[in-house]
Coordinates of C-alpha atoms in Angstrom, one line a residue:
M1 CA 0.6 -145.1 -93.4
T2 CA 3.5 -142.8 -92.6
S3 CA 3.0 -142.6 -88.9
R4 CA 6.2 -143.7 -87.2
R5 CA 4.9 -147.1 -86.4
S6 CA 2.0 -148.0 -87.7
V7 CA 6.4 -150.5 -111.1
L8 CA 6.5 -154.0 -110.7
G9 CA 8.0 -155.1 -114.1
G10 CA 9.3 -158.3 -115.6
L11 CA 12.9 -157.8 -114.6
T12 CA 14.6 -160.6 -112.9
G13 CA 17.0 -160.2 -110.0
I14 CA 19.9 -160.5 -112.4
A15 CA 18.5 -157.9 -114.8
A16 CA 18.1 -155.5 -111.8
L17 CA 21.9 -155.3 -111.5
A18 CA 22.3 -152.9 -114.5
A19 CA 24.5 -149.9 -113.8
F20 CA 22.9 -146.6 -112.6
P21 CA 23.6 -143.6 -114.7
G22 CA 25.5 -141.0 -112.7
M23 CA 26.8 -143.5 -110.1
Q24 CA 30.5 -143.6 -109.3
A25 CA 32.2 -146.9 -109.3
T26 CA 32.4 -148.6 -105.9
R27 CA 36.2 -148.5 -106.1
A28 CA 36.0 -144.9 -105.0
A29 CA 34.2 -145.9 -101.8
S30 CA 37.6 -146.4 -100.2
D31 CA 38.1 -142.6 -100.6
G32 CA 35.5 -142.0 -97.9
I33 CA 31.8 -142.1 -97.1
P34 CA 29.2 -140.3 -99.2
L35 CA 28.8 -136.6 -98.5
F36 CA 25.1 -136.7 -97.6
R37 CA 23.9 -133.3 -96.3
R38 CA 20.2 -132.6 -96.5
G39 CA 17.8 -135.5 -96.8
I40 CA 14.2 -136.6 -96.5
G41 CA 12.7 -139.9 -95.6
V42 CA 10.5 -141.5 -98.3
S43 CA 8.3 -144.1 -96.6
H44 CA 5.3 -144.3 -99.0
A45 CA 7.0 -146.1 -101.8
L46 CA 8.3 -149.3 -100.2
G47 CA 7.1 -149.1 -96.6
W48 CA 4.2 -150.6 -94.8
A49 CA 3.5 -153.4 -97.4
E50 CA -0.1 -154.3 -97.9
I51 CA -1.5 -157.5 -96.5
E52 CA -4.6 -159.6 -97.3
A53 CA -7.5 -159.7 -94.9
D54 CA -6.3 -163.0 -93.5
G55 CA -2.8 -161.9 -92.8
P56 CA -0.3 -162.7 -95.6
Y57 CA 1.2 -160.1 -97.9
R58 CA -0.5 -159.3 -101.2
A59 CA 1.0 -160.8 -104.2
A60 CA 2.3 -157.4 -105.3
P61 CA 2.6 -155.7 -101.9
F62 CA 3.8 -152.3 -103.1
S63 CA 1.6 -151.9 -106.2
G64 CA -1.4 -150.0 -104.9
P65 CA -2.0 -146.3 -105.7
R66 CA -0.7 -145.1 -102.3
F67 CA 2.8 -146.5 -103.2
R68 CA 3.1 -144.3 -106.3
F69 CA 6.4 -142.5 -106.4
D70 CA 6.6 -140.8 -109.7
L71 CA 9.1 -138.7 -111.6
A72 CA 7.5 -135.5 -110.6
Q73 CA 7.8 -136.3 -106.9
R74 CA 11.5 -137.3 -107.3
Q75 CA 12.3 -134.2 -109.3
A76 CA 10.4 -132.0 -106.8
I77 CA 12.5 -133.4 -103.9
R78 CA 15.7 -132.6 -105.8
A79 CA 14.5 -129.2 -107.0
A80 CA 13.6 -128.2 -103.4
G81 CA 17.3 -128.6 -102.4
F82 CA 17.4 -132.1 -100.9
D83 CA 20.5 -134.0 -102.0
F84 CA 19.6 -137.5 -100.7
V85 CA 16.6 -139.7 -99.8
R86 CA 16.4 -142.1 -96.9
L87 CA 14.3 -144.8 -98.6
A88 CA 12.3 -146.8 -96.0
V89 CA 12.0 -150.5 -97.1
D90 CA 9.6 -152.9 -95.3
P91 CA 11.7 -156.1 -95.2
G92 CA 8.6 -158.3 -94.5
P93 CA 7.8 -159.2 -98.2
F94 CA 11.5 -159.6 -99.0
L95 CA 11.7 -162.2 -96.3
A96 CA 8.3 -163.9 -97.0
F97 CA 8.6 -164.2 -100.8
T98 CA 10.9 -166.5 -102.7
G99 CA 11.7 -167.3 -106.3
A100 CA 10.3 -165.1 -109.1
A101 CA 8.2 -163.1 -106.6
R102 CA 11.3 -162.2 -104.7
D103 CA 13.2 -161.4 -107.9
Q104 CA 10.4 -158.9 -108.8
L105 CA 10.8 -157.2 -105.4
D106 CA 14.5 -156.9 -105.9
A107 CA 13.9 -155.4 -109.3
L108 CA 11.4 -152.9 -107.8
L109 CA 13.9 -151.9 -105.1
I110 CA 16.7 -151.4 -107.5
G111 CA 14.5 -149.6 -110.0
T112 CA 13.4 -147.2 -107.3
V113 CA 16.9 -146.5 -106.3
R114 CA 17.9 -146.1 -109.9
G115 CA 15.1 -143.5 -110.4
L116 CA 16.3 -141.5 -107.5
V117 CA 19.9 -141.6 -108.7
E118 CA 18.8 -140.4 -112.1
A119 CA 17.1 -137.5 -110.3
D120 CA 20.5 -136.6 -108.9
L121 CA 19.7 -137.8 -105.4
G122 CA 21.8 -140.0 -103.2
V123 CA 20.0 -142.9 -101.5
I124 CA 20.2 -144.5 -98.1
V125 CA 18.3 -147.8 -98.3
D126 CA 16.8 -148.1 -94.8
L127 CA 15.6 -151.5 -93.6
H128 CA 12.5 -150.4 -91.9
P129 CA 10.2 -153.1 -90.4
S130 CA 6.5 -152.3 -90.0
A131 CA 3.8 -154.0 -87.9
M132 CA 1.5 -154.6 -90.8
N133 CA 2.2 -158.4 -90.8
P134 CA 2.6 -159.6 -87.2
A135 CA 5.1 -162.3 -88.3
Y136 CA 7.5 -159.6 -89.4
R137 CA 6.9 -156.8 -86.9
P138 CA 9.9 -155.0 -85.6
A139 CA 10.2 -157.0 -82.3
A140 CA 9.7 -160.3 -84.1
L141 CA 12.7 -159.6 -86.4
T142 CA 15.1 -158.6 -83.5
A143 CA 14.3 -161.3 -81.0
G144 CA 17.9 -162.6 -80.9
V145 CA 20.9 -163.4 -83.1
E146 CA 20.0 -167.1 -83.3
T147 CA 16.3 -166.7 -84.0
P148 CA 15.1 -167.8 -87.5
N149 CA 13.7 -164.4 -88.2
F150 CA 16.9 -162.5 -87.5
Q151 CA 19.0 -165.1 -89.4
A152 CA 16.7 -164.3 -92.3
V153 CA 17.3 -160.6 -91.8
L154 CA 21.1 -161.3 -92.0
G155 CA 20.5 -163.1 -95.3
L156 CA 18.5 -160.1 -96.6
L157 CA 21.3 -157.7 -95.6
R158 CA 23.9 -159.8 -97.5
R159 CA 21.7 -159.8 -100.6
V160 CA 20.7 -156.2 -100.6
A161 CA 24.3 -155.1 -99.9
H162 CA 25.5 -157.1 -102.9
L163 CA 22.7 -155.8 -105.1
L164 CA 23.6 -152.2 -104.2
E165 CA 27.3 -152.8 -104.7
Q166 CA 26.8 -154.3 -108.1
S167 CA 24.4 -151.6 -109.2
G168 CA 27.0 -149.0 -108.4
Q169 CA 29.5 -150.5 -110.8
G170 CA 30.0 -149.7 -114.4
R171 CA 29.7 -146.0 -115.1
A172 CA 31.9 -143.7 -113.1
V173 CA 31.7 -139.9 -112.7
T174 CA 33.6 -137.4 -110.6
G175 CA 32.3 -137.1 -107.1
A176 CA 31.6 -139.3 -104.0
P177 CA 29.6 -142.5 -104.1
R178 CA 25.9 -141.9 -103.3
L179 CA 24.6 -145.2 -101.9
A180 CA 24.4 -146.6 -98.4
L181 CA 22.5 -149.3 -96.6
E182 CA 21.0 -148.7 -93.1
L183 CA 21.0 -152.0 -91.2
M184 CA 17.9 -151.6 -89.1
N185 CA 15.5 -148.8 -88.3
E186 CA 14.7 -148.2 -84.6
P187 CA 15.4 -151.5 -82.8
E188 CA 12.9 -151.8 -80.0
L189 CA 15.3 -153.0 -77.4
S190 CA 18.2 -151.7 -75.2
Q191 CA 21.6 -151.1 -76.7
S192 CA 23.1 -154.0 -74.6
A193 CA 20.5 -156.4 -76.1
W194 CA 21.0 -154.9 -79.6
Q195 CA 24.8 -154.9 -79.6
S196 CA 25.3 -158.6 -80.6
M197 CA 22.6 -158.3 -83.4
L198 CA 24.2 -155.0 -84.6
E199 CA 27.6 -156.8 -84.9
A200 CA 26.0 -159.7 -86.8
A201 CA 24.1 -157.4 -89.1
Y202 CA 27.3 -155.5 -89.8
R203 CA 29.2 -158.7 -90.7
A204 CA 26.3 -159.9 -92.9
A205 CA 26.2 -156.6 -94.9
R206 CA 30.0 -156.5 -95.2
S207 CA 30.0 -160.1 -96.5
G208 CA 27.6 -158.8 -99.2
S209 CA 29.8 -155.8 -100.0
A210 CA 33.2 -154.9 -98.8
T211 CA 32.9 -151.3 -100.1
L212 CA 29.3 -150.1 -99.7
T213 CA 28.8 -147.5 -97.0
L214 CA 26.8 -148.9 -94.1
V215 CA 24.6 -146.9 -91.6
L216 CA 24.7 -148.2 -88.0
G217 CA 22.5 -147.1 -85.2
G218 CA 21.9 -147.9 -81.5
G219 CA 19.0 -149.6 -79.7
A220 CA 16.2 -147.9 -77.9
M221 CA 14.6 -146.7 -81.1
N222 CA 17.8 -145.2 -82.4
A223 CA 18.1 -142.9 -79.3
A224 CA 21.1 -140.7 -79.1
A225 CA 22.0 -142.2 -75.7
A226 CA 22.0 -145.7 -77.2
L227 CA 24.3 -144.5 -80.1
T228 CA 26.9 -143.3 -77.6
Q229 CA 26.7 -146.7 -75.8
I230 CA 27.7 -148.8 -78.9
D231 CA 30.8 -150.9 -78.4
M232 CA 32.8 -149.7 -81.3
R233 CA 35.6 -152.3 -81.2
P234 CA 34.1 -154.5 -83.9
F235 CA 33.9 -151.5 -86.3
V236 CA 37.4 -150.0 -85.8
G237 CA 39.2 -149.6 -89.0
D238 CA 36.2 -149.5 -91.3
H239 CA 36.0 -146.0 -92.6
R240 CA 32.9 -146.6 -94.7
L241 CA 30.4 -146.3 -91.8
I242 CA 27.9 -143.7 -90.9
Y243 CA 26.4 -143.6 -87.4
T244 CA 22.8 -142.5 -87.0
Y245 CA 20.3 -141.4 -84.3
H246 CA 16.8 -140.0 -84.2
D247 CA 15.5 -137.1 -82.3
Y248 CA 11.9 -136.1 -81.8
S249 CA 12.3 -134.2 -78.6
P250 CA 10.3 -132.8 -77.0
W251 CA 7.8 -135.6 -77.5
Q252 CA 5.0 -133.5 -76.0
F253 CA 5.3 -131.2 -79.0
T254 CA 6.3 -133.5 -81.9
H255 CA 3.9 -136.4 -81.0
Q256 CA 0.9 -134.5 -79.8
G257 CA -2.2 -136.3 -81.2
V258 CA -0.4 -139.5 -82.3
R259 CA -2.7 -142.4 -81.6
G260 CA -1.0 -145.0 -79.4
N261 CA 1.6 -142.6 -78.2
P262 CA 1.7 -141.1 -74.6
A263 CA 1.2 -137.7 -76.2
Y264 CA -2.1 -138.7 -77.9
A265 CA -4.3 -136.6 -75.6
L266 CA -2.0 -133.5 -75.6
D267 CA -3.2 -130.5 -77.5
A268 CA -2.0 -126.9 -78.3
I269 CA 1.6 -127.8 -77.2
T270 CA 3.8 -125.1 -78.5
Y271 CA 7.5 -124.6 -79.0
P272 CA 9.5 -122.9 -77.6
A273 CA 7.6 -123.6 -74.4
P274 CA 6.6 -120.6 -72.3
Q275 CA 7.3 -120.4 -68.6
S276 CA 3.6 -120.7 -68.0
V277 CA 2.0 -123.9 -69.3
D278 CA -1.5 -123.2 -68.0
A279 CA -3.0 -122.7 -71.5
M280 CA -1.5 -126.1 -72.7
I281 CA -2.8 -127.9 -69.7
A282 CA -6.3 -126.4 -70.2
A283 CA -6.3 -127.3 -73.9
T284 CA -5.2 -130.8 -73.1
Q285 CA -7.9 -131.3 -70.4
R286 CA -10.5 -130.2 -73.0
R287 CA -9.1 -132.8 -75.4
I288 CA -9.1 -135.5 -72.8
E289 CA -12.8 -134.9 -72.1
S290 CA -13.7 -134.8 -75.8
L291 CA -12.0 -138.1 -76.4
G292 CA -14.1 -139.9 -73.7
L293 CA -11.1 -141.9 -72.5
D294 CA -11.3 -144.4 -69.7
G295 CA -9.2 -147.0 -68.0
T296 CA -5.6 -147.3 -69.0
A297 CA -5.9 -144.7 -71.8
L298 CA -7.3 -142.2 -69.3
K299 CA -4.4 -142.8 -66.9
Q300 CA -1.9 -142.4 -69.6
A301 CA -3.4 -139.2 -70.8
R302 CA -3.4 -137.8 -67.2
R303 CA 0.3 -138.8 -66.8
A304 CA 1.2 -137.1 -70.1
K305 CA -0.7 -133.9 -68.9
R306 CA 1.4 -133.9 -65.7
T307 CA 4.6 -133.9 -67.7
L308 CA 3.7 -130.4 -69.1
T309 CA 4.8 -128.9 -65.8
H310 CA 8.3 -130.0 -66.6
Y311 CA 8.0 -128.9 -70.2
A312 CA 7.9 -125.2 -69.2
G313 CA 10.7 -123.3 -70.8
F314 CA 11.8 -126.0 -73.3
D315 CA 13.7 -124.2 -76.1
R316 CA 16.5 -124.4 -78.6
S317 CA 19.1 -124.7 -75.8
A318 CA 17.4 -127.8 -74.5
L319 CA 17.5 -129.3 -78.0
E320 CA 21.2 -128.6 -78.3
R321 CA 22.1 -130.8 -75.3
T322 CA 21.6 -133.9 -77.5
F323 CA 23.7 -132.4 -80.3
R324 CA 26.5 -131.7 -77.8
Q325 CA 26.3 -135.2 -76.4
V326 CA 26.5 -136.8 -79.8
S327 CA 29.3 -134.4 -80.9
A328 CA 31.4 -135.2 -77.9
W329 CA 31.0 -139.0 -78.6
R330 CA 32.0 -138.4 -82.2
V331 CA 35.1 -136.5 -81.2
A332 CA 36.1 -139.2 -78.7
Q333 CA 35.7 -141.8 -81.5
R334 CA 37.7 -139.7 -83.9
L335 CA 35.0 -139.7 -86.5
P336 CA 34.5 -137.0 -89.0
A337 CA 31.3 -134.9 -88.6
Q338 CA 29.9 -136.3 -91.9
A339 CA 29.9 -139.7 -90.3
I340 CA 27.0 -138.7 -88.1
L341 CA 23.4 -138.7 -89.5
L342 CA 20.4 -137.2 -87.7
G343 CA 18.3 -139.8 -89.5
E344 CA 14.8 -138.7 -88.4
F345 CA 13.2 -135.6 -86.9
G346 CA 9.7 -134.5 -87.6
I347 CA 6.3 -133.3 -86.2
H348 CA 2.9 -134.8 -86.2
R349 CA 0.4 -132.3 -87.6
T350 CA -2.8 -131.6 -85.7
P351 CA -5.5 -129.0 -86.2
Y352 CA -3.6 -126.8 -83.7
L353 CA -0.5 -127.0 -85.8
D354 CA -2.4 -125.5 -88.7
T355 CA -3.4 -122.4 -86.7
P356 CA -1.1 -119.4 -87.1
E357 CA 0.4 -120.0 -83.6
G358 CA 0.9 -123.7 -84.2
A359 CA 2.3 -123.2 -87.7
A360 CA 4.9 -120.8 -86.4
A361 CA 5.9 -123.2 -83.6
R362 CA 6.3 -126.0 -86.2
E363 CA 8.4 -123.8 -88.5
T364 CA 10.6 -122.7 -85.5
W365 CA 11.2 -126.3 -84.3
L366 CA 12.1 -127.6 -87.8
R367 CA 14.4 -124.7 -88.3
D368 CA 16.1 -125.2 -84.9
M369 CA 16.7 -128.9 -85.5
R370 CA 18.0 -128.3 -89.0
E371 CA 20.3 -125.4 -88.0
L372 CA 21.7 -127.3 -85.1
A373 CA 22.5 -130.4 -87.2
E374 CA 24.2 -128.2 -89.7
A375 CA 26.1 -126.2 -87.1
Y376 CA 27.6 -129.5 -85.7
G377 CA 28.4 -130.7 -89.2
F378 CA 25.9 -133.6 -89.1
A379 CA 23.9 -134.9 -92.1
W380 CA 20.2 -134.8 -91.6
A381 CA 17.0 -136.5 -93.0
C382 CA 13.7 -135.2 -91.9
W383 CA 10.6 -137.5 -91.6
T384 CA 8.8 -137.9 -94.0
Y385 CA 8.0 -136.9 -97.6
A386 CA 4.5 -138.1 -98.4
G387 CA 1.6 -140.2 -97.1
T388 CA -1.2 -140.1 -94.6
G389 CA -0.5 -140.3 -90.9
G390 CA 0.3 -136.7 -90.1
F391 CA 4.1 -136.5 -90.5
A392 CA 4.2 -135.8 -94.2
L393 CA 6.2 -132.7 -95.2
A394 CA 5.0 -132.5 -98.8
E395 CA 2.3 -130.0 -99.4
N396 CA -1.1 -131.6 -98.9
E397 CA 0.7 -134.8 -97.8
S398 CA 1.3 -135.8 -101.5
G399 CA 3.1 -132.9 -103.0
P400 CA 5.0 -133.0 -105.3
G401 CA 6.3 -129.8 -103.8
F402 CA 6.5 -128.2 -100.3
D403 CA 4.8 -125.2 -98.8
A404 CA 6.7 -122.0 -98.1
S405 CA 6.8 -122.6 -94.3
T406 CA 8.5 -126.0 -94.7
R407 CA 10.9 -124.7 -97.3
R408 CA 11.9 -121.8 -95.0
A409 CA 12.3 -124.0 -92.0
L410 CA 14.5 -126.5 -93.8
G411 CA 16.6 -123.9 -95.6
L412 CA 15.5 -125.2 -99.0
L413 CA 15.6 -123.4 -102.3
R414 CA 12.7 -121.0 -103.0

């Protein structure tokens, strides 16, 4: 369930507000945003909530075995050298449930954050809609400012911002605050359509907390180009904001084999791309034939294969163009480099990527993306830690640790 789209205790919502050990008081948030550096998405703990066969969420939607996020995993993330987690939270159950059931979800969220902080990890709580329940799929939640669903999202942002602010109070230690709230993952609409909803989401979260760091992104699935099109006037003067974008370029390489993606039928796509793409075209043609595609799926596969002609020569310098674009925007907005977060980058693993050639290409791409982010001073969070779906970075998709190739690519501790 960790493809890009595809324990509960008796605590009440009030009891969940207990202070986190090791958390600085929110007063210090005025001193600046948290210094997030190297992060990893965690999508298997509170993402993709389970539903019943007839559609509604299960009574305890994050309680099955696949949602296990234990101490060993948290400690392994920190021991590897990550300093923060981007915690993907499916908002659907938080919107669907009320009363005691909703209080239990609040307690689960706060308890998960507390466990991460106790493992010496910062946390970005990422509102991350899934398509598991059609009533709360991403497009349904962002259909317009005045729609009931989005108004409910605004209420959720106010509530979560307040919970996170309160849970950061109490015990103070030296250092920067280590919590943030990301308003919405990958809005599936243009920046011009998202702008009014972004402003409303920002106001809602700020009404829940005047001091919590907020993470804002653009439309078009958090594309870099959409980030640079944000109308910044509503956010001027708020220095507790981080701006995020996602980068999976080149999609032919990172999304090869992803069902439902244009790259589904692509195979043996390597990085950096050679000047001759004949071998990739031949491998893709063999995969198309083996899949037995027809109709629209076959047309999409053929279109994707044709793009390989333009993929020839794609390398690190091509990746860097996006970093330069975002950096130029950052400078124009007079933002510090730490206010930019490369919030997602990752690769879908296929049998080819487990071959020596494919594994080397994967390691090179991850290293290039990580090194470029660090060279430009951006924080980064790779996608994702654990779970099925092909994007998991943990060894054997469950960890708790990471294989040597992944550690080398991400510059992690040995």
